[in-house]
Amino acid sequence: MMAMFALLSIFGSSAFLILLTLLHFLKPEISPWWRLISEYAIGRYGLLMRLAFWGLALGVLSFVMARVESGGGQFSLIALSVIGLVLIAAGYFVSNPITVADDDKTLTGKIHDFCGGIVIVGFPLTICFVKGNVLPLTMLVWLGFLYFIGSVIFYLSKTKTFGPKAKVGPANRLMMLTYALWLIVHAALLL
């Protein structure tokens, strides 16, 4: 059973990366330089981004199940389960465009932002407590996280709003790439 869940984790995390890459070609109007990946869920081909989030949720939740089989730590497994469930919600509730003012955001956009915040902050914190953690890969996740947070703070301090001058897109993509790669490598170690 552990091997099956580990393979499902690899599959789900890989599906996230493949779908996200595909969306860069299908929706070239979403600039990867200043738009966040969540915006791919808006409009045409939006279902693919939702499926990508659900694929990553499958990766996280399957990893949890594989770790339960191998006797992983309780705190990290509970926290990762919450992150997996929040990813399901993030896929269900579509984001607003990054340019929408806080006062004009839809309820679904606000829920997505809340879920995104939990994943963005919760994932790097939680993986520190996973038994058998590959330290260099965890450090890479933290670098991706800090690069994204640093980019957001830097550009908002200069521009005060998100838009074409706030180049947070690459940091957002790198951060999510490191999250998915962490899952793939750690699931593969369970095989």
mmCIF file of C-alpha atoms in Angstrom:
data_model
loop_
_atom_site.group_PDB
_atom_site.id
_atom_site.type_symbol
_atom_site.label_atom_id
_atom_site.label_comp_id
_atom_site.label_asym_id
_atom_site.label_seq_id
_atom_site.Cartn_x
_atom_site.Cartn_y
_atom_site.Cartn_z
ATOM 1 C CA MET A 1 0.000 0.000 0.000
ATOM 2 C CA MET A 2 2.809 2.414 0.842
ATOM 3 C CA ALA A 3 4.287 2.070 -2.663
ATOM 4 C CA MET A 4 0.885 2.702 -4.258
ATOM 5 C CA PHE A 5 0.398 5.919 -2.253
ATOM 6 C CA ALA A 6 3.969 7.018 -3.008
ATOM 7 C CA LEU A 7 3.329 6.506 -6.735
ATOM 8 C CA LEU A 8 0.051 8.440 -6.470
ATOM 9 C CA SER A 9 1.945 11.276 -4.800
ATOM 10 C CA ILE A 10 4.486 11.328 -7.620
ATOM 11 C CA PHE A 11 1.690 11.192 -10.207
ATOM 12 C CA GLY A 12 -0.342 14.012 -8.626
ATOM 13 C CA SER A 13 2.657 16.290 -8.104
ATOM 14 C CA SER A 14 3.911 15.613 -11.640
ATOM 15 C CA ALA A 15 0.436 16.285 -13.061
ATOM 16 C CA PHE A 16 0.511 19.663 -11.304
ATOM 17 C CA LEU A 17 3.809 20.553 -12.975
ATOM 18 C CA ILE A 18 2.740 19.282 -16.411
ATOM 19 C CA LEU A 19 -0.606 21.099 -16.355
ATOM 20 C CA LEU A 20 1.004 24.310 -15.114
ATOM 21 C CA THR A 21 3.595 24.139 -17.897
ATOM 22 C CA LEU A 22 0.884 23.469 -20.480
ATOM 23 C CA LEU A 23 -1.108 26.489 -19.286
ATOM 24 C CA HIS A 24 1.847 28.768 -20.021
ATOM 25 C CA PHE A 25 1.372 27.873 -23.707
ATOM 26 C CA LEU A 26 -2.437 27.752 -23.745
ATOM 27 C CA LYS A 27 -2.856 31.112 -21.991
ATOM 28 C CA PRO A 28 0.024 33.342 -23.139
ATOM 29 C CA GLU A 29 -2.011 36.400 -22.117
ATOM 30 C CA ILE A 30 -1.222 35.522 -18.480
ATOM 31 C CA SER A 31 2.246 37.041 -18.199
ATOM 32 C CA PRO A 32 4.541 34.751 -16.197
ATOM 33 C CA TRP A 33 6.499 37.846 -15.163
ATOM 34 C CA TRP A 34 3.869 39.508 -13.012
ATOM 35 C CA ARG A 35 0.802 37.244 -12.836
ATOM 36 C CA LEU A 36 0.393 34.496 -10.220
ATOM 37 C CA ILE A 37 -0.338 30.903 -11.247
ATOM 38 C CA SER A 38 -3.807 31.063 -9.677
ATOM 39 C CA GLU A 39 -4.920 33.379 -12.480
ATOM 40 C CA TYR A 40 -4.745 30.495 -14.953
ATOM 41 C CA ALA A 41 -7.985 29.255 -13.328
ATOM 42 C CA ILE A 42 -9.876 32.307 -14.630
ATOM 43 C CA GLY A 43 -11.720 31.923 -17.926
ATOM 44 C CA ARG A 44 -10.813 29.659 -20.830
ATOM 45 C CA TYR A 45 -8.806 26.563 -19.836
ATOM 46 C CA GLY A 46 -9.406 27.469 -16.192
ATOM 47 C CA LEU A 47 -10.384 23.893 -15.442
ATOM 48 C CA LEU A 48 -6.803 22.828 -16.178
ATOM 49 C CA MET A 49 -5.467 25.029 -13.369
ATOM 50 C CA ARG A 50 -8.112 23.708 -11.041
ATOM 51 C CA LEU A 51 -7.063 20.167 -11.998
ATOM 52 C CA ALA A 52 -3.441 21.182 -11.388
ATOM 53 C CA PHE A 53 -4.282 22.302 -7.840
ATOM 54 C CA TRP A 54 -6.216 19.081 -7.283
ATOM 55 C CA GLY A 55 -3.265 17.105 -8.658
ATOM 56 C CA LEU A 56 -0.983 18.741 -6.118
ATOM 57 C CA ALA A 57 -3.582 18.012 -3.421
ATOM 58 C CA LEU A 58 -3.499 14.356 -4.517
ATOM 59 C CA GLY A 59 0.287 14.497 -4.261
ATOM 60 C CA VAL A 60 0.185 15.865 -0.718
ATOM 61 C CA LEU A 61 -2.591 13.598 0.582
ATOM 62 C CA SER A 62 -1.100 10.483 -1.025
ATOM 63 C CA PHE A 63 2.268 11.343 0.501
ATOM 64 C CA VAL A 64 0.553 11.566 3.892
ATOM 65 C CA MET A 65 -0.999 8.122 3.388
ATOM 66 C CA ALA A 66 2.360 6.662 2.339
ATOM 67 C CA ARG A 67 3.989 8.167 5.431
ATOM 68 C CA VAL A 68 1.243 6.769 7.692
ATOM 69 C CA GLU A 69 2.123 3.354 6.290
ATOM 70 C CA SER A 70 5.819 3.937 7.048
ATOM 71 C CA GLY A 71 5.243 5.382 10.530
ATOM 72 C CA GLY A 72 5.739 9.109 9.917
ATOM 73 C CA GLY A 73 5.436 11.817 12.588
ATOM 74 C CA GLN A 74 1.913 12.757 13.670
ATOM 75 C CA PHE A 75 2.194 16.566 13.639
ATOM 76 C CA SER A 76 3.635 16.798 10.146
ATOM 77 C CA LEU A 77 1.087 14.339 8.750
ATOM 78 C CA ILE A 78 -1.863 16.210 10.252
ATOM 79 C CA ALA A 79 -0.505 19.548 9.013
ATOM 80 C CA LEU A 80 0.176 18.139 5.527
ATOM 81 C CA SER A 81 -3.365 16.718 5.469
ATOM 82 C CA VAL A 82 -4.716 20.203 6.162
ATOM 83 C CA ILE A 83 -2.546 21.597 3.350
ATOM 84 C CA GLY A 84 -3.865 18.909 0.989
ATOM 85 C CA LEU A 85 -7.472 19.760 1.863
ATOM 86 C CA VAL A 86 -6.776 23.470 1.500
ATOM 87 C CA LEU A 87 -5.331 22.808 -1.983
ATOM 88 C CA ILE A 88 -8.631 21.160 -2.912
ATOM 89 C CA ALA A 89 -10.436 24.315 -1.778
ATOM 90 C CA ALA A 90 -7.929 26.539 -3.625
ATOM 91 C CA GLY A 91 -8.760 24.637 -6.803
ATOM 92 C CA TYR A 92 -12.485 24.945 -6.224
ATOM 93 C CA PHE A 93 -12.545 28.664 -5.372
ATOM 94 C CA VAL A 94 -11.207 30.640 -8.332
ATOM 95 C CA SER A 95 -8.893 33.571 -7.673
ATOM 96 C CA ASN A 96 -9.460 37.159 -8.687
ATOM 97 C CA PRO A 97 -6.966 38.771 -11.071
ATOM 98 C CA ILE A 98 -3.974 40.147 -9.187
ATOM 99 C CA THR A 99 -4.948 43.685 -10.240
ATOM 100 C CA VAL A 100 -8.318 43.647 -8.423
ATOM 101 C CA ALA A 101 -8.375 45.893 -5.351
ATOM 102 C CA ASP A 102 -9.077 44.220 -2.003
ATOM 103 C CA ASP A 103 -12.441 45.988 -1.702
ATOM 104 C CA ASP A 104 -13.530 44.647 -5.097
ATOM 105 C CA LYS A 105 -12.558 41.004 -4.578
ATOM 106 C CA THR A 106 -15.250 38.348 -4.869
ATOM 107 C CA LEU A 107 -15.976 35.963 -2.015
ATOM 108 C CA THR A 108 -14.505 33.066 -4.007
ATOM 109 C CA GLY A 109 -11.387 35.133 -4.671
ATOM 110 C CA LYS A 110 -11.008 35.937 -0.973
ATOM 111 C CA ILE A 111 -11.421 32.267 -0.051
ATOM 112 C CA HIS A 112 -8.820 31.315 -2.672
ATOM 113 C CA ASP A 113 -6.399 33.936 -1.301
ATOM 114 C CA PHE A 114 -6.902 32.596 2.240
ATOM 115 C CA CYS A 115 -6.280 29.029 1.065
ATOM 116 C CA GLY A 116 -3.249 30.141 -0.937
ATOM 117 C CA GLY A 117 -1.792 31.842 2.122
ATOM 118 C CA ILE A 118 -2.126 28.648 4.144
ATOM 119 C CA VAL A 119 -0.359 26.608 1.449
ATOM 120 C CA ILE A 120 2.364 29.188 0.787
ATOM 121 C CA VAL A 121 3.302 29.590 4.462
ATOM 122 C CA GLY A 122 2.236 26.189 5.792
ATOM 123 C CA PHE A 123 4.100 23.926 3.383
ATOM 124 C CA PRO A 124 7.670 25.042 4.171
ATOM 125 C CA LEU A 125 6.929 25.131 7.908
ATOM 126 C CA THR A 126 5.366 21.669 7.918
ATOM 127 C CA ILE A 127 8.012 19.835 5.916
ATOM 128 C CA CYS A 128 10.618 20.730 8.541
ATOM 129 C CA PHE A 129 8.911 18.186 10.812
ATOM 130 C CA VAL A 130 8.696 15.315 8.302
ATOM 131 C CA LYS A 131 10.842 12.361 9.357
ATOM 132 C CA GLY A 132 13.520 11.420 6.840
ATOM 133 C CA ASN A 133 13.570 14.922 5.395
ATOM 134 C CA VAL A 134 16.210 15.540 2.698
ATOM 135 C CA LEU A 135 17.770 18.720 4.076
ATOM 136 C CA PRO A 136 19.140 20.227 0.813
ATOM 137 C CA LEU A 137 15.730 19.872 -0.828
ATOM 138 C CA THR A 138 13.986 21.405 2.187
ATOM 139 C CA MET A 139 16.425 24.303 2.019
ATOM 140 C CA LEU A 140 15.504 24.728 -1.660
ATOM 141 C CA VAL A 141 11.819 24.926 -0.681
ATOM 142 C CA TRP A 142 12.666 27.608 1.876
ATOM 143 C CA LEU A 143 14.675 29.542 -0.721
ATOM 144 C CA GLY A 144 11.695 29.401 -3.102
ATOM 145 C CA PHE A 145 9.365 30.569 -0.333
ATOM 146 C CA LEU A 146 11.664 33.398 0.785
ATOM 147 C CA TYR A 147 12.256 34.492 -2.830
ATOM 148 C CA PHE A 148 8.500 34.776 -3.361
ATOM 149 C CA ILE A 149 7.810 36.589 -0.078
ATOM 150 C CA GLY A 150 10.815 38.848 -0.646
ATOM 151 C CA SER A 151 9.640 39.683 -4.173
ATOM 152 C CA VAL A 152 6.157 40.548 -2.947
ATOM 153 C CA ILE A 153 7.517 42.806 -0.189
ATOM 154 C CA PHE A 154 10.068 44.445 -2.499
ATOM 155 C CA TYR A 155 7.668 45.219 -5.329
ATOM 156 C CA LEU A 156 4.814 46.309 -3.084
ATOM 157 C CA SER A 157 7.152 48.690 -1.261
ATOM 158 C CA LYS A 158 8.029 50.266 -4.628
ATOM 159 C CA THR A 159 4.746 50.116 -6.549
ATOM 160 C CA LYS A 160 2.153 49.868 -3.717
ATOM 161 C CA THR A 161 -0.007 47.620 -5.956
ATOM 162 C CA PHE A 162 0.377 44.490 -8.025
ATOM 163 C CA GLY A 163 0.645 45.007 -11.751
ATOM 164 C CA PRO A 164 3.104 44.801 -14.649
ATOM 165 C CA LYS A 165 5.831 46.559 -12.639
ATOM 166 C CA ALA A 166 5.625 44.035 -9.768
ATOM 167 C CA LYS A 167 7.566 41.084 -11.189
ATOM 168 C CA VAL A 168 6.362 38.445 -8.687
ATOM 169 C CA GLY A 169 5.442 35.786 -11.282
ATOM 170 C CA PRO A 170 8.809 33.986 -11.532
ATOM 171 C CA ALA A 171 9.107 33.777 -7.738
ATOM 172 C CA ASN A 172 5.573 32.354 -7.468
ATOM 173 C CA ARG A 173 6.351 29.706 -10.084
ATOM 174 C CA LEU A 174 9.715 28.773 -8.572
ATOM 175 C CA MET A 175 8.172 28.441 -5.124
ATOM 176 C CA MET A 176 5.438 26.093 -6.357
ATOM 177 C CA LEU A 177 7.991 24.126 -8.410
ATOM 178 C CA THR A 178 10.055 23.514 -5.265
ATOM 179 C CA TYR A 179 6.954 22.391 -3.353
ATOM 180 C CA ALA A 180 6.050 19.845 -6.053
ATOM 181 C CA LEU A 181 9.645 18.626 -6.432
ATOM 182 C CA TRP A 182 9.931 18.122 -2.674
ATOM 183 C CA LEU A 183 6.872 15.867 -2.796
ATOM 184 C CA ILE A 184 8.123 13.929 -5.825
ATOM 185 C CA VAL A 185 11.562 13.247 -4.330
ATOM 186 C CA HIS A 186 10.280 12.356 -0.856
ATOM 187 C CA ALA A 187 7.575 10.084 -2.285
ATOM 188 C CA ALA A 188 10.181 8.377 -4.483
ATOM 189 C CA LEU A 189 12.296 7.711 -1.389
ATOM 190 C CA LEU A 190 9.380 5.676 0.007
ATOM 191 C CA LEU A 191 9.386 3.268 -2.953
#
